[in-house]
PDB file of C-alpha atoms and ligand atoms in Angstrom:
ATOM      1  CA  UNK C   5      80.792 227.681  72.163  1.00 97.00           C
ATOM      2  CA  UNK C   6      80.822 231.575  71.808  1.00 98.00           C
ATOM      3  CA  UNK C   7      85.061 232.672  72.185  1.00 98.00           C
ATOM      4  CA  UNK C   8      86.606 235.774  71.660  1.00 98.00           C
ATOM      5  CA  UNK C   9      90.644 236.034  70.587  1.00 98.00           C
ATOM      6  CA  UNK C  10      92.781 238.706  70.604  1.00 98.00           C
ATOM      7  CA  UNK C  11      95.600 238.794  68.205  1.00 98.00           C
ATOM      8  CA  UNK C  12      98.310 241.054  66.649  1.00 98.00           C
ATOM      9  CA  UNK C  13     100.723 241.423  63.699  1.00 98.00           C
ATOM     10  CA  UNK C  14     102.285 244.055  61.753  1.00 97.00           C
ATOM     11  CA  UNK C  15     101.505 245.289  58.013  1.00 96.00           C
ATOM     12  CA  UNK C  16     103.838 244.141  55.849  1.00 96.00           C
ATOM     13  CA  UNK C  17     104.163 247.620  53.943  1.00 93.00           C
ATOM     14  CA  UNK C  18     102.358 250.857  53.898  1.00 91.00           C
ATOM     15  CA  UNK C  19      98.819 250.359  53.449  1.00 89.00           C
ATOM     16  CA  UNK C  20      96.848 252.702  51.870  1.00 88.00           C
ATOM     17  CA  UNK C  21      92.934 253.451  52.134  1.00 88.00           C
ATOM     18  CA  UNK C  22      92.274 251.717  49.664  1.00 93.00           C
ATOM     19  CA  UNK C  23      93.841 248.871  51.481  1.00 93.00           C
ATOM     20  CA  UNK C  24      92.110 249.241  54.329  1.00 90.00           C
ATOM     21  CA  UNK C  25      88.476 249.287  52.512  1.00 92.00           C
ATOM     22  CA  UNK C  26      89.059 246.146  51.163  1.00 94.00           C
ATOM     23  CA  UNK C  27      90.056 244.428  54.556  1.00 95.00           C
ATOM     24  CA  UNK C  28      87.184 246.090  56.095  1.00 92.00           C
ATOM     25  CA  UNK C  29      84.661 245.362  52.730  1.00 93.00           C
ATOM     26  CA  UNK C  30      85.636 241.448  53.094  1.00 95.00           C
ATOM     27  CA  UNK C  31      85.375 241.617  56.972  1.00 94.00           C
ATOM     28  CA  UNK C  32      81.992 242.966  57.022  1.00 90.00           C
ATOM     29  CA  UNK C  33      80.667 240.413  54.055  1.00 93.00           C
ATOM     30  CA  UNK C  34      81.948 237.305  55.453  1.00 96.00           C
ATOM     31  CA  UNK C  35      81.572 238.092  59.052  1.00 96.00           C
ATOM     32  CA  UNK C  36      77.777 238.660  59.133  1.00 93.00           C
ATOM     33  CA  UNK C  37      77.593 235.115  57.400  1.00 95.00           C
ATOM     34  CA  UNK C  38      79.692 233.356  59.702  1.00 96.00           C
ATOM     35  CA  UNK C  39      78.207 235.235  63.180  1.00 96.00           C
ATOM     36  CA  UNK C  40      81.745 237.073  63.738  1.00 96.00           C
ATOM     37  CA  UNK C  41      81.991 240.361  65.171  1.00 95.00           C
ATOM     38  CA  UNK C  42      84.573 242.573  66.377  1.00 94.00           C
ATOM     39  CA  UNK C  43      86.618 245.117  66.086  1.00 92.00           C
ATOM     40  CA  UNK C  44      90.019 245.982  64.139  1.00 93.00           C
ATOM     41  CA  UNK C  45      92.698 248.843  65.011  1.00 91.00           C
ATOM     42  CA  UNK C  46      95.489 249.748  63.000  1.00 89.00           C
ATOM     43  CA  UNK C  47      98.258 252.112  64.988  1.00 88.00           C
ATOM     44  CA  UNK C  48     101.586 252.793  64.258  1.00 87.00           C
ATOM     45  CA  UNK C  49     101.431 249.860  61.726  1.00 91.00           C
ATOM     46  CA  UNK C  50     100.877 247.343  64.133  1.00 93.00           C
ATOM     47  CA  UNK C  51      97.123 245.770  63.585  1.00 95.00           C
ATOM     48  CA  UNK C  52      95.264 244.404  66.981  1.00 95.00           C
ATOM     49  CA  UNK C  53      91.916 242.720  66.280  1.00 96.00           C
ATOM     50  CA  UNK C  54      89.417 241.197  68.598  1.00 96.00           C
ATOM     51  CA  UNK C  55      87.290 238.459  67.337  1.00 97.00           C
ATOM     52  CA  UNK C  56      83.952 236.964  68.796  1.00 97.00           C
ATOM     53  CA  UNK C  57      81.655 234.175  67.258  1.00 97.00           C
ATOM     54  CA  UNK C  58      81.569 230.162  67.443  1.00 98.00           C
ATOM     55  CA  UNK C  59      84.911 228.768  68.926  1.00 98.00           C
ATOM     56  CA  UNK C  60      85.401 226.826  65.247  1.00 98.00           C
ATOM     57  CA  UNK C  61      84.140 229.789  63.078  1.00 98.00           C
ATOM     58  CA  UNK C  62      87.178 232.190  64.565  1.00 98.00           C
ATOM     59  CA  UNK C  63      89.380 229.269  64.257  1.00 98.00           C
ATOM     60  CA  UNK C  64      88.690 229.187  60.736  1.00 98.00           C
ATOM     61  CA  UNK C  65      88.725 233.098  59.997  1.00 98.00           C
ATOM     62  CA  UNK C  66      92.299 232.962  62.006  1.00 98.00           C
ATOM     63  CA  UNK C  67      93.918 230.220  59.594  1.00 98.00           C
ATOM     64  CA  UNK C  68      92.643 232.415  56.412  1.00 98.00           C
ATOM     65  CA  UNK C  69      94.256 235.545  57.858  1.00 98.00           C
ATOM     66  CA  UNK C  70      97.372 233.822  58.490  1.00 98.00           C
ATOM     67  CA  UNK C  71      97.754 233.527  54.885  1.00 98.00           C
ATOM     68  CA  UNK C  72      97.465 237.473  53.504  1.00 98.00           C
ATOM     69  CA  UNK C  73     100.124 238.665  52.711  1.00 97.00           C
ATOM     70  CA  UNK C  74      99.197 242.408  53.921  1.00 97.00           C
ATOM     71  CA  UNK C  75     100.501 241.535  57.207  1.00 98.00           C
ATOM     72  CA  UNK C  76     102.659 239.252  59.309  1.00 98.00           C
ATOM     73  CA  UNK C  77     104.267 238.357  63.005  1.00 98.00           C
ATOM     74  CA  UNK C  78     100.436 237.371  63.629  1.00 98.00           C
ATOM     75  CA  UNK C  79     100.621 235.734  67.427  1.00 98.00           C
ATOM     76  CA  UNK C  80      97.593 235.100  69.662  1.00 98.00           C
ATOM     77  CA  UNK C  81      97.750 237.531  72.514  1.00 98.00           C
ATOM     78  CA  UNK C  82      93.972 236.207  74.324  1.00 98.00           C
ATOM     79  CA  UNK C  83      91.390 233.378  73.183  1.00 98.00           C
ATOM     80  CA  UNK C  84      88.864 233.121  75.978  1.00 98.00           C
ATOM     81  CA  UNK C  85      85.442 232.092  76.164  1.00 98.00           C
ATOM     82  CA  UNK C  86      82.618 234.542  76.635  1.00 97.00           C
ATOM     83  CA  UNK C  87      79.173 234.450  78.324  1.00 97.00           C
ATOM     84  CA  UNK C  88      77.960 237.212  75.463  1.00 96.00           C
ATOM     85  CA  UNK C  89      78.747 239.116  72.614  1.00 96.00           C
ATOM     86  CA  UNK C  90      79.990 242.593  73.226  1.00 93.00           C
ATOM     87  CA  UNK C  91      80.839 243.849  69.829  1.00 92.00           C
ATOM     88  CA  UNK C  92      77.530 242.273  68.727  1.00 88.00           C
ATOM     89  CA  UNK C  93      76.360 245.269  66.456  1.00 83.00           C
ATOM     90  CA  UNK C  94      79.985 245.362  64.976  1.00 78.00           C
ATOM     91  CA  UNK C  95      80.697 243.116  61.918  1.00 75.00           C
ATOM     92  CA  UNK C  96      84.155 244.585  61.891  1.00 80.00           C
ATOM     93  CA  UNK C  97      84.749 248.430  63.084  1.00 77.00           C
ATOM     94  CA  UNK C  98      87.811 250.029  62.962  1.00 78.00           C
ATOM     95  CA  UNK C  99      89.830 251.744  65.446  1.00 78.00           C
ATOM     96  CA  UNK C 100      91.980 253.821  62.824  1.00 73.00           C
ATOM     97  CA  UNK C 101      95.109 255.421  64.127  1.00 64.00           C
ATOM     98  CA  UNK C 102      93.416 258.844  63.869  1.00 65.00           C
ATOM     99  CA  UNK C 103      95.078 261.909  66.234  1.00 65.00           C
ATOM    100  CA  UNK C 104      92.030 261.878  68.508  1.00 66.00           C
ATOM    101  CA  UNK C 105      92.683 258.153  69.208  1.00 73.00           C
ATOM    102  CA  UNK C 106      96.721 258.221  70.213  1.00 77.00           C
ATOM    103  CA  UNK C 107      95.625 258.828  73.743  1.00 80.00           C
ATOM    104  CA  UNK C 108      93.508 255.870  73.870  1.00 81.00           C
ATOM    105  CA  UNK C 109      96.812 253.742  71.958  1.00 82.00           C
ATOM    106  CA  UNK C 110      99.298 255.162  74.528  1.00 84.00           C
ATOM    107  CA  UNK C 111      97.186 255.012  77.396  1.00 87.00           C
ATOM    108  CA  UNK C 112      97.509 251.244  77.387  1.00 87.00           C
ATOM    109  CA  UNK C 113     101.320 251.246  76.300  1.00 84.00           C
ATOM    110  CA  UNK C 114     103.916 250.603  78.296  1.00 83.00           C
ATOM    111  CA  UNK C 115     106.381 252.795  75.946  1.00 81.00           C
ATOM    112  CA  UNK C 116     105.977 255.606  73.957  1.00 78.00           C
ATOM    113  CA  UNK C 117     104.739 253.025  71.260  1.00 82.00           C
ATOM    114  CA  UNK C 118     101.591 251.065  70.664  1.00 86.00           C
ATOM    115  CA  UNK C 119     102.829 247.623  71.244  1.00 90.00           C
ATOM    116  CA  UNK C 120      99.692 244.998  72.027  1.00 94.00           C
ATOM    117  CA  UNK C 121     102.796 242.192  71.702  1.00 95.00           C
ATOM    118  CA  UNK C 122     103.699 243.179  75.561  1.00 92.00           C
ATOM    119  CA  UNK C 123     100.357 243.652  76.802  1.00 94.00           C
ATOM    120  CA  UNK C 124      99.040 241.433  79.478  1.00 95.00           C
ATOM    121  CA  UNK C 125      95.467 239.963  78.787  1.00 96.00           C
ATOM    122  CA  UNK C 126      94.017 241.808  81.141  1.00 96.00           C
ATOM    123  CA  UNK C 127      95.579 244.960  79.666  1.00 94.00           C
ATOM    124  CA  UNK C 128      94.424 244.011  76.088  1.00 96.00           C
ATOM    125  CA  UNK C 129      90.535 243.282  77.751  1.00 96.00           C
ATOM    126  CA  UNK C 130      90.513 246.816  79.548  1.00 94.00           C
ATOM    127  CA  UNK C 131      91.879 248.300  76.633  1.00 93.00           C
ATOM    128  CA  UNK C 132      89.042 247.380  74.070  1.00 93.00           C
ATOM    129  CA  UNK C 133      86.302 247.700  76.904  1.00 92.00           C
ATOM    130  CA  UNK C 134      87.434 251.337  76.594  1.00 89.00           C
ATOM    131  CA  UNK C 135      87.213 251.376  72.903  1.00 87.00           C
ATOM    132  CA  UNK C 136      83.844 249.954  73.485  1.00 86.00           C
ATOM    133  CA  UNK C 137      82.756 252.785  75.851  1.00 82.00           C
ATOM    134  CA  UNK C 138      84.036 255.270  73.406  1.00 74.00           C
ATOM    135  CA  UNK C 139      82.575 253.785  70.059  1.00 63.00           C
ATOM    136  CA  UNK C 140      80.217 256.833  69.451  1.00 56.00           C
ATOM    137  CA  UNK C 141      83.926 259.032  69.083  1.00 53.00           C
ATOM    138  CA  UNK C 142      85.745 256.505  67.568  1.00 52.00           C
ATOM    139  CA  UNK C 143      83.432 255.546  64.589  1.00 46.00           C
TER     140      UNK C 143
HETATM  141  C1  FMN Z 206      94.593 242.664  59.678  1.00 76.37           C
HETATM  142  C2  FMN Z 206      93.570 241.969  58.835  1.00 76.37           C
HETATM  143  C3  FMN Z 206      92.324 241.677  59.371  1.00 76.37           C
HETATM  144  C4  FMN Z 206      91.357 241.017  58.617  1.00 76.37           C
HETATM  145  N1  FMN Z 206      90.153 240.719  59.173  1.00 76.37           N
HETATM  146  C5  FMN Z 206      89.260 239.997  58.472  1.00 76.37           C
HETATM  147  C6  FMN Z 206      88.024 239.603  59.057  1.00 76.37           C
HETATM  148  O1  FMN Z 206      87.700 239.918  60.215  1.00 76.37           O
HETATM  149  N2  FMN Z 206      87.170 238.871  58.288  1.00 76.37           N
HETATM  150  C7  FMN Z 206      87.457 238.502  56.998  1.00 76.37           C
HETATM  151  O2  FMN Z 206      86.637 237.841  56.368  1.00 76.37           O
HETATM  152  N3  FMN Z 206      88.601 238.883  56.414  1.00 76.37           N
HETATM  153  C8  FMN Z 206      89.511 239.617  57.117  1.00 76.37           C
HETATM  154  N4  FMN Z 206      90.683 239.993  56.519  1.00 76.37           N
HETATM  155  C9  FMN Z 206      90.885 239.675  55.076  1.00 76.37           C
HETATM  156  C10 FMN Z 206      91.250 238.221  54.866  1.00 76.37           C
HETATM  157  O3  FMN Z 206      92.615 237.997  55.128  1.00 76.37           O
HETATM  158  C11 FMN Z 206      90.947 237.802  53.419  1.00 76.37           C
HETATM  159  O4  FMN Z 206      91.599 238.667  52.523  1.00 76.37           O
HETATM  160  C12 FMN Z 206      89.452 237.851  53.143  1.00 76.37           C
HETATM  161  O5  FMN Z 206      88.734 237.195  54.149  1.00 76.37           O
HETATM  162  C13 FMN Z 206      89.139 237.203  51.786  1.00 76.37           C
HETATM  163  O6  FMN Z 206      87.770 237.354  51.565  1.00 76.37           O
HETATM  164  P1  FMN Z 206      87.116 237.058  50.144  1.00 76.37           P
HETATM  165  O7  FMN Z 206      87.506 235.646  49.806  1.00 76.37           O
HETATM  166  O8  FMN Z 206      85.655 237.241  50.377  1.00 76.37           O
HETATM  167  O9  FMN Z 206      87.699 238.083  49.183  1.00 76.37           O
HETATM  168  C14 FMN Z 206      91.657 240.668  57.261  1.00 76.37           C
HETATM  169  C15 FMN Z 206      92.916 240.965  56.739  1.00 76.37           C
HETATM  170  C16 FMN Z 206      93.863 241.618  57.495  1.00 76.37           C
HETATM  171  C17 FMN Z 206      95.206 241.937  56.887  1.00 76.37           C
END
């Protein structure tokens, strides 16, 4: 059964590009082999990331992120099944906290700060149908 899930957490410290590459490097390798796509945003420290693929597959990828220690507070904000892929040519893109992309963060927000934790499902869905509509910017 194809599933997407929304979740959150927060870095545990600074993270550099390097960092980052490495997340992304392992996303994009083990995500093509187990059908998961998607899309990751980091802002203001806070990561959201939207997962789609086979209901047990995301299960599984969800239980091996709880355990890095690169980030924490990780809580379930959406798991809902889904008639079709959406981020299907995405093994894992990022949404990076660039300037040009604060607007799309704060548009969203209900305070000055990005903060997915308080965001109603539907919220969190509109949200990353925008980032969707935007991905030739935001790439
Ligand atoms: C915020 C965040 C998101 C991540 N997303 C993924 C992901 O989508 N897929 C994945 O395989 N690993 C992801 N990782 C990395 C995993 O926690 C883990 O380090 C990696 O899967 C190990 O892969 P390897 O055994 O091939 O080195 C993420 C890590 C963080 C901190």
């Amino acid at each position: 059964m194809l599933v997407q899930m929304i979740y959150a957490s927060r870095s545990s410290r600074v993270l550099g590009p390097a960092d980052i590459k490495d997340i992304l490097g392992a996303s994009q390798r083990n995500n093509s082999r187990a059908g998961i796509t998607g899309a990751l945003c980091l802002h203001n420290g806070i990561f959201l990331q939207l997962l789609e693929g086979d209901r047990t597959a995301v299960n599984v990828l969800y239980h091996r992120l709880l355990k890095d220690s690169r980030h924490r507070d990780a809580a379930i904000l959406d798991l809902a099944e889904i008639p079709f892929r959406r981020f299907g040519t995405w093994s894992m893109g990022l949404i990076a906290s660039l300037e040009s992309n604060r607007q799309l963060f704060l548009k969203y927000s209900a305070s000055a700060d990005f903060d997915p934790y308080g965001m109603s499902t539907a919220t969190l869905r509109s949200f990353f149908d925008e980032v969707l509509q935007n991905v030739r910017w935001l790439e």
